[in-house]
Structure formats: structure tokens, C-alpha cells
Short mmCIF file of C-alpha atoms in Angstrom, two decimals:
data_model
loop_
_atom_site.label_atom_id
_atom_site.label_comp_id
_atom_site.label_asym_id
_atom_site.label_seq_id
_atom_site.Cartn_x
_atom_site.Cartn_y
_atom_site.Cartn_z
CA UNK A 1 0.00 0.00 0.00
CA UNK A 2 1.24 3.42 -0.99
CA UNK A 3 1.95 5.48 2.12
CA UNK A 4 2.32 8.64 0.63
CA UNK A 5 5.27 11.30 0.67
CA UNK A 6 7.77 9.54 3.58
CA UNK A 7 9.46 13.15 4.53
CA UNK A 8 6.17 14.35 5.79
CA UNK A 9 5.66 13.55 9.25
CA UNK A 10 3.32 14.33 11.82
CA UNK A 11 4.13 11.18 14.06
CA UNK A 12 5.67 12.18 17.75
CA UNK A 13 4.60 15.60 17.65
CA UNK A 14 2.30 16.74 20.55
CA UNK A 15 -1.08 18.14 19.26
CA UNK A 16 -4.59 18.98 20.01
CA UNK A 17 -7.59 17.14 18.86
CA UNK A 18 -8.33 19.51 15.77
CA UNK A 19 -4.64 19.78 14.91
CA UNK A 20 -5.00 16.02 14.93
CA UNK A 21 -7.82 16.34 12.26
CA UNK A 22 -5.97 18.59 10.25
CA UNK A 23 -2.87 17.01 10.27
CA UNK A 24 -4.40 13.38 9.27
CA UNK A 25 -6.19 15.39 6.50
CA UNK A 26 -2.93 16.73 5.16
CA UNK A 27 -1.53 13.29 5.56
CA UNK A 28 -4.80 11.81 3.44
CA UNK A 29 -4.30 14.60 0.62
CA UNK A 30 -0.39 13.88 0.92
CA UNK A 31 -1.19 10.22 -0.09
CA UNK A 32 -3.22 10.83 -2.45
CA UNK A 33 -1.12 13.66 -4.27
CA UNK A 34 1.75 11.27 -3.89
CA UNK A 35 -0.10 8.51 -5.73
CA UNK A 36 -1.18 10.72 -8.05
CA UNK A 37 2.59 11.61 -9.00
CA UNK A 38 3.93 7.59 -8.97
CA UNK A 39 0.91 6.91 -11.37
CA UNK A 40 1.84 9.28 -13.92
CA UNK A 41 5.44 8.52 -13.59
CA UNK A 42 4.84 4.88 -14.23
CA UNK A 43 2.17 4.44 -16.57
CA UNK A 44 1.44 7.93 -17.92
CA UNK A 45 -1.62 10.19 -17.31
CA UNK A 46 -3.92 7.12 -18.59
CA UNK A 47 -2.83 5.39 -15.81
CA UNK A 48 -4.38 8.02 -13.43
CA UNK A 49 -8.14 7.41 -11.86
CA UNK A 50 -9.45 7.91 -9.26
CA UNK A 51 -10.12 3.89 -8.90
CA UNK A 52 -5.99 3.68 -9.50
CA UNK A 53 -5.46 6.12 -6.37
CA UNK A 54 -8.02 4.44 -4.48
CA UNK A 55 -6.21 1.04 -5.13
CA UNK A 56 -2.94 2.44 -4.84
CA UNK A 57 -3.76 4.23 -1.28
CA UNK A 58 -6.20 2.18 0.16
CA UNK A 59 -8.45 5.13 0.62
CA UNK A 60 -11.34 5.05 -0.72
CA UNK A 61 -12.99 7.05 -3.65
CA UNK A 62 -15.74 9.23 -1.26
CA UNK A 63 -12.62 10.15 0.87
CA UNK A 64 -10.33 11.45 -2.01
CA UNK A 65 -13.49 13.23 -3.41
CA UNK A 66 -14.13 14.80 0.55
CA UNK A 67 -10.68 16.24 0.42
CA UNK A 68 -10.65 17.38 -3.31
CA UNK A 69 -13.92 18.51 -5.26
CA UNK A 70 -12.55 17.10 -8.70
CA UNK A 71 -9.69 15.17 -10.62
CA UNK A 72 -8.47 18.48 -12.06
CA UNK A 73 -8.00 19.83 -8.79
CA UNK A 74 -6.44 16.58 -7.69
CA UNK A 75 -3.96 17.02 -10.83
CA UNK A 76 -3.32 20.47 -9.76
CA UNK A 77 -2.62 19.90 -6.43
CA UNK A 78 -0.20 16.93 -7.28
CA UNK A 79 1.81 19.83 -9.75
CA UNK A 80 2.16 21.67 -6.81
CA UNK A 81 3.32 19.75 -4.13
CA UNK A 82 5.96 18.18 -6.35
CA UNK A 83 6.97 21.76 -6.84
CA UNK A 84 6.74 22.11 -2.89
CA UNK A 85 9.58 18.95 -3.14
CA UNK A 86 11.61 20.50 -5.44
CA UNK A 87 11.69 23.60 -3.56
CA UNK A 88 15.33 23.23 -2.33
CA UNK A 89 16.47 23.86 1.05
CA UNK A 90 19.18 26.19 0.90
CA UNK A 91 16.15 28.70 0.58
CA UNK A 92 15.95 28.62 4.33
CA UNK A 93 19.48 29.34 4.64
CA UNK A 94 21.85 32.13 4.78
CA UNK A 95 23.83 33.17 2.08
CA UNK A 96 26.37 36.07 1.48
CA UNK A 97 27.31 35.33 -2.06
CA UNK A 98 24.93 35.03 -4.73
CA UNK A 99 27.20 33.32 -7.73
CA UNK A 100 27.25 30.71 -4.70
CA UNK A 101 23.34 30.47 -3.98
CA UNK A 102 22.69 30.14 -7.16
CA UNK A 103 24.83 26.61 -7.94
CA UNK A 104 23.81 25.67 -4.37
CA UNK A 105 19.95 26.27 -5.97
CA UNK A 106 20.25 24.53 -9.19
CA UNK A 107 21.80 21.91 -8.01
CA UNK A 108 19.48 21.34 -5.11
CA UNK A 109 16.96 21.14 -7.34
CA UNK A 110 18.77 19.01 -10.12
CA UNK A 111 19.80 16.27 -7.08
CA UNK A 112 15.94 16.07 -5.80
CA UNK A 113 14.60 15.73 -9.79
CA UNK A 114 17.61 13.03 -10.18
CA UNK A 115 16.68 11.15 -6.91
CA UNK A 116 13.18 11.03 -7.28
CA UNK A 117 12.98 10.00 -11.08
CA UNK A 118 9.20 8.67 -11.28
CA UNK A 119 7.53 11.40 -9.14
CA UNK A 120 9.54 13.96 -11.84
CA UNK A 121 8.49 12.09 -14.77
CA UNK A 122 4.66 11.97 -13.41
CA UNK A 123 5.16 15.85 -12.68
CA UNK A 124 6.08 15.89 -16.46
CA UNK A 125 3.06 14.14 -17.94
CA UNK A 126 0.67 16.39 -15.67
CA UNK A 127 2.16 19.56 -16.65
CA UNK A 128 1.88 18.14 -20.19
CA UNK A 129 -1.34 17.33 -20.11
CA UNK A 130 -3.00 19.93 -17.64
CA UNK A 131 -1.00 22.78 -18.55
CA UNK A 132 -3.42 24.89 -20.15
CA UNK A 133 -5.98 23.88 -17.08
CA UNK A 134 -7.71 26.96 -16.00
CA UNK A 135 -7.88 25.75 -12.98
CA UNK A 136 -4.02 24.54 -12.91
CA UNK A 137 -3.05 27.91 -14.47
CA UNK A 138 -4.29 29.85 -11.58
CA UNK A 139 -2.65 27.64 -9.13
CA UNK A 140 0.67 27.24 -10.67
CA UNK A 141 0.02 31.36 -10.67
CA UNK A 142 -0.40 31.26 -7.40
CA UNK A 143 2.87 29.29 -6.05
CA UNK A 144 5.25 30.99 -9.40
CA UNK A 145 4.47 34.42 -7.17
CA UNK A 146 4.79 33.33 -3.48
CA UNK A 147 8.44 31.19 -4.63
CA UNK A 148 9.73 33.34 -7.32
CA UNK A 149 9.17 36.03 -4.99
CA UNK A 150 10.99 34.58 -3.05
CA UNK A 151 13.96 33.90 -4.57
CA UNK A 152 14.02 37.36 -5.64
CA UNK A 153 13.78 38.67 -1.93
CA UNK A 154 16.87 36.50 -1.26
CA UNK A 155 18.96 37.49 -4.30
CA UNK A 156 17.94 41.32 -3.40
CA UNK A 157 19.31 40.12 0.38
CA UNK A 158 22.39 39.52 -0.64
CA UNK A 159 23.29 42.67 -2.84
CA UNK A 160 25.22 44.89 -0.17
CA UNK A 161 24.73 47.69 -2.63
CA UNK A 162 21.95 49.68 -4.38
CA UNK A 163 21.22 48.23 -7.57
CA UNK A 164 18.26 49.68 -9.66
CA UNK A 165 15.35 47.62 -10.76
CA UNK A 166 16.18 47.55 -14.22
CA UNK A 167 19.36 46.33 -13.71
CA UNK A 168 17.76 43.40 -11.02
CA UNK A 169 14.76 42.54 -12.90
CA UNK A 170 16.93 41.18 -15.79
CA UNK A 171 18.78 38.69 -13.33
CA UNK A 172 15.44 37.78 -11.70
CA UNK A 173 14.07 37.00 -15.12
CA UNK A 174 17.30 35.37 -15.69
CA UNK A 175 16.76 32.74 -12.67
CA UNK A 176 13.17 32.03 -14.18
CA UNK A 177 14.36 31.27 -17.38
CA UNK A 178 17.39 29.18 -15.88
CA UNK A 179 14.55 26.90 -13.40
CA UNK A 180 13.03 25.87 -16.84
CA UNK A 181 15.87 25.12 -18.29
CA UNK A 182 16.49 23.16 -15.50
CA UNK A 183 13.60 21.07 -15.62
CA UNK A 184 13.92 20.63 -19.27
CA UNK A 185 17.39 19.14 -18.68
CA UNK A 186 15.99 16.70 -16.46
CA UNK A 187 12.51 15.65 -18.73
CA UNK A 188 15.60 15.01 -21.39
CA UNK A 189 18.01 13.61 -19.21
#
């Protein structure tokens, strides 16, 4: 049975009845989302029903339908939380030098889409499929301005002196272009 995303955790962690609730409801959608992403990566978007998560997750149909109103909104969802995983963790670190945060970055991100092959590769046939989704476009709207953001607060961290915005929005623009490239060398690789 598939247990879902193994670095999220809520076990040993002291909480109150609702946070209980809430965090076996993220734990639910994290299975789900995470079966989601291993079905695509192993047989394709065709191989991606809700009958397939149910059997894959042991959770039945109703339940995936309580926590998510349709199977585009499942799909969505799934983008973004692999984009959540990719999101590397020298973001919550310090840096002083930016030539330096930036190959930390990339590489981050090039290790996790290396290590996690099938969950990249089902991220691939989503984005494929759904990327014109209305529904999927707003979303991936959504997380593009919260993350690039803040990348672009970090970068602007580090510059020790005054640098005008048309000289920074170039390099910011820059970094997007560079994270697609990224993931392009990976769908290739």
C-alpha cells in the first residue's frame, strides 16, 4: 500500500484534537497527491483514476473526493506539491554570495529531480497534459508568485549595494528562465 510522501511527518509531535484532524487530513491529501505523482510517472496520465489512487492508497474514492472537489483539482494539487519537493532547502538558509546560492539552488533542485525519477516524470506528464488547465493555471500562478518572490527577496538580500530595478529585474528573469531550463534538462536527461 502506498503510504504517501515519507518526509512528511506528523508522528511524535504533541497536538490537540483539531490539529489532529488537520494534520491526518494533510496526511490523506499527501497520499493521495503522492499517488497521483507515482501513477503518472509509471504508466502515464492514462494510468491516473481515481479507482488507480483508491487502489494504490487504500483510501477510498468518497474520501479522495471529501478532500478534493474534482480530478483536475487533484492534478493540480499533485503539480504543486511536487513543486513544494523540489523547492530546495538552501532557501531557508543564509547566504552572502549570490554566484554561490545560485549553484547551491540549481543543483538542489537538479539532485531532488535526479533522486526522485518517477515522481519527476509523473510531474512531467501532468504539466503536459493539464497545462493549459484553468484551474491549474491559476494555481501554478499562485505558487510561481509566493516562490519566485521569493527567490528574488533572497537574491535582493544579498546585494550589499543599491542596484536599480532595471538592472535586477533582468537577473530575476534570468533565474526564471534558468529553473526551466532546469527542468527541461531533467525531462531530457
Amino acid at each position: 500500500m502506498y503510504d504517501g510522501f515519507a518526509f512528511f511527518s506528523f508522528k511524535g509531535r504533541e497536538m490537540g484534537e483539531s490539529d489532529k484532524r488537520k494534520a491526518k487530513g494533510l496526511e490523506t491529501k499527501l497520499k493521495i497527491v503522492g499517488a497521483v505523482l507515482h501513477l503518472a510517472g509509471e504508466s502515464g496520465i492514462k494510468g491516473v483514476s481515481a479507482s488507480a489512487i483508491a487502489a494504490k492508497t487504500g483510501i477510498g474514492k468518497a474520501t479522495i473526493f471529501h478532500h478534493f472537489s474534482s480530478m483536475e483539482e487533484i492534478m493540480a494539487e499533485s503539480m504543486l506539491s511536487y513543486l513544494d519537493m523540489v523547492w530546495p532547502p538552501c532557501m531557508e538558509k543564509e547566504h552572502d554570495d549570490i554566484e554561490k546560492f545560485l549553484f547551491i539552488l540549481l543543483d538542489e533542485v537538479a539532485d531532488f529531480m535526479d533522486k526522485n525519477r518517477v515522481v519527476t516524470n509523473g510531474y512531467d506528464a501532468l504539466a503536459r497534459e493539464f497545462s493549459q488547465n484553468p484551474i491549474v493555471l491559476e494555481k501554478q500562478k499562485q505558487y510561481h508568485q509566493r516562490n519566485i518572490g521569493s527567490v528574488e527577496d533572497k537574491v535582493r538580500s544579498m546585494i550589499r549595494f543599491p542596484v536599480p530595478e532595471s538592472l535586477l529585474s533582468p537577473l530575476l528573469l534570468s533565474l526564471a528562465m534558468l529553473r526551466e531550463g532546469i527542468y527541461e534538462y531533467i525531462r531530457a536527461y
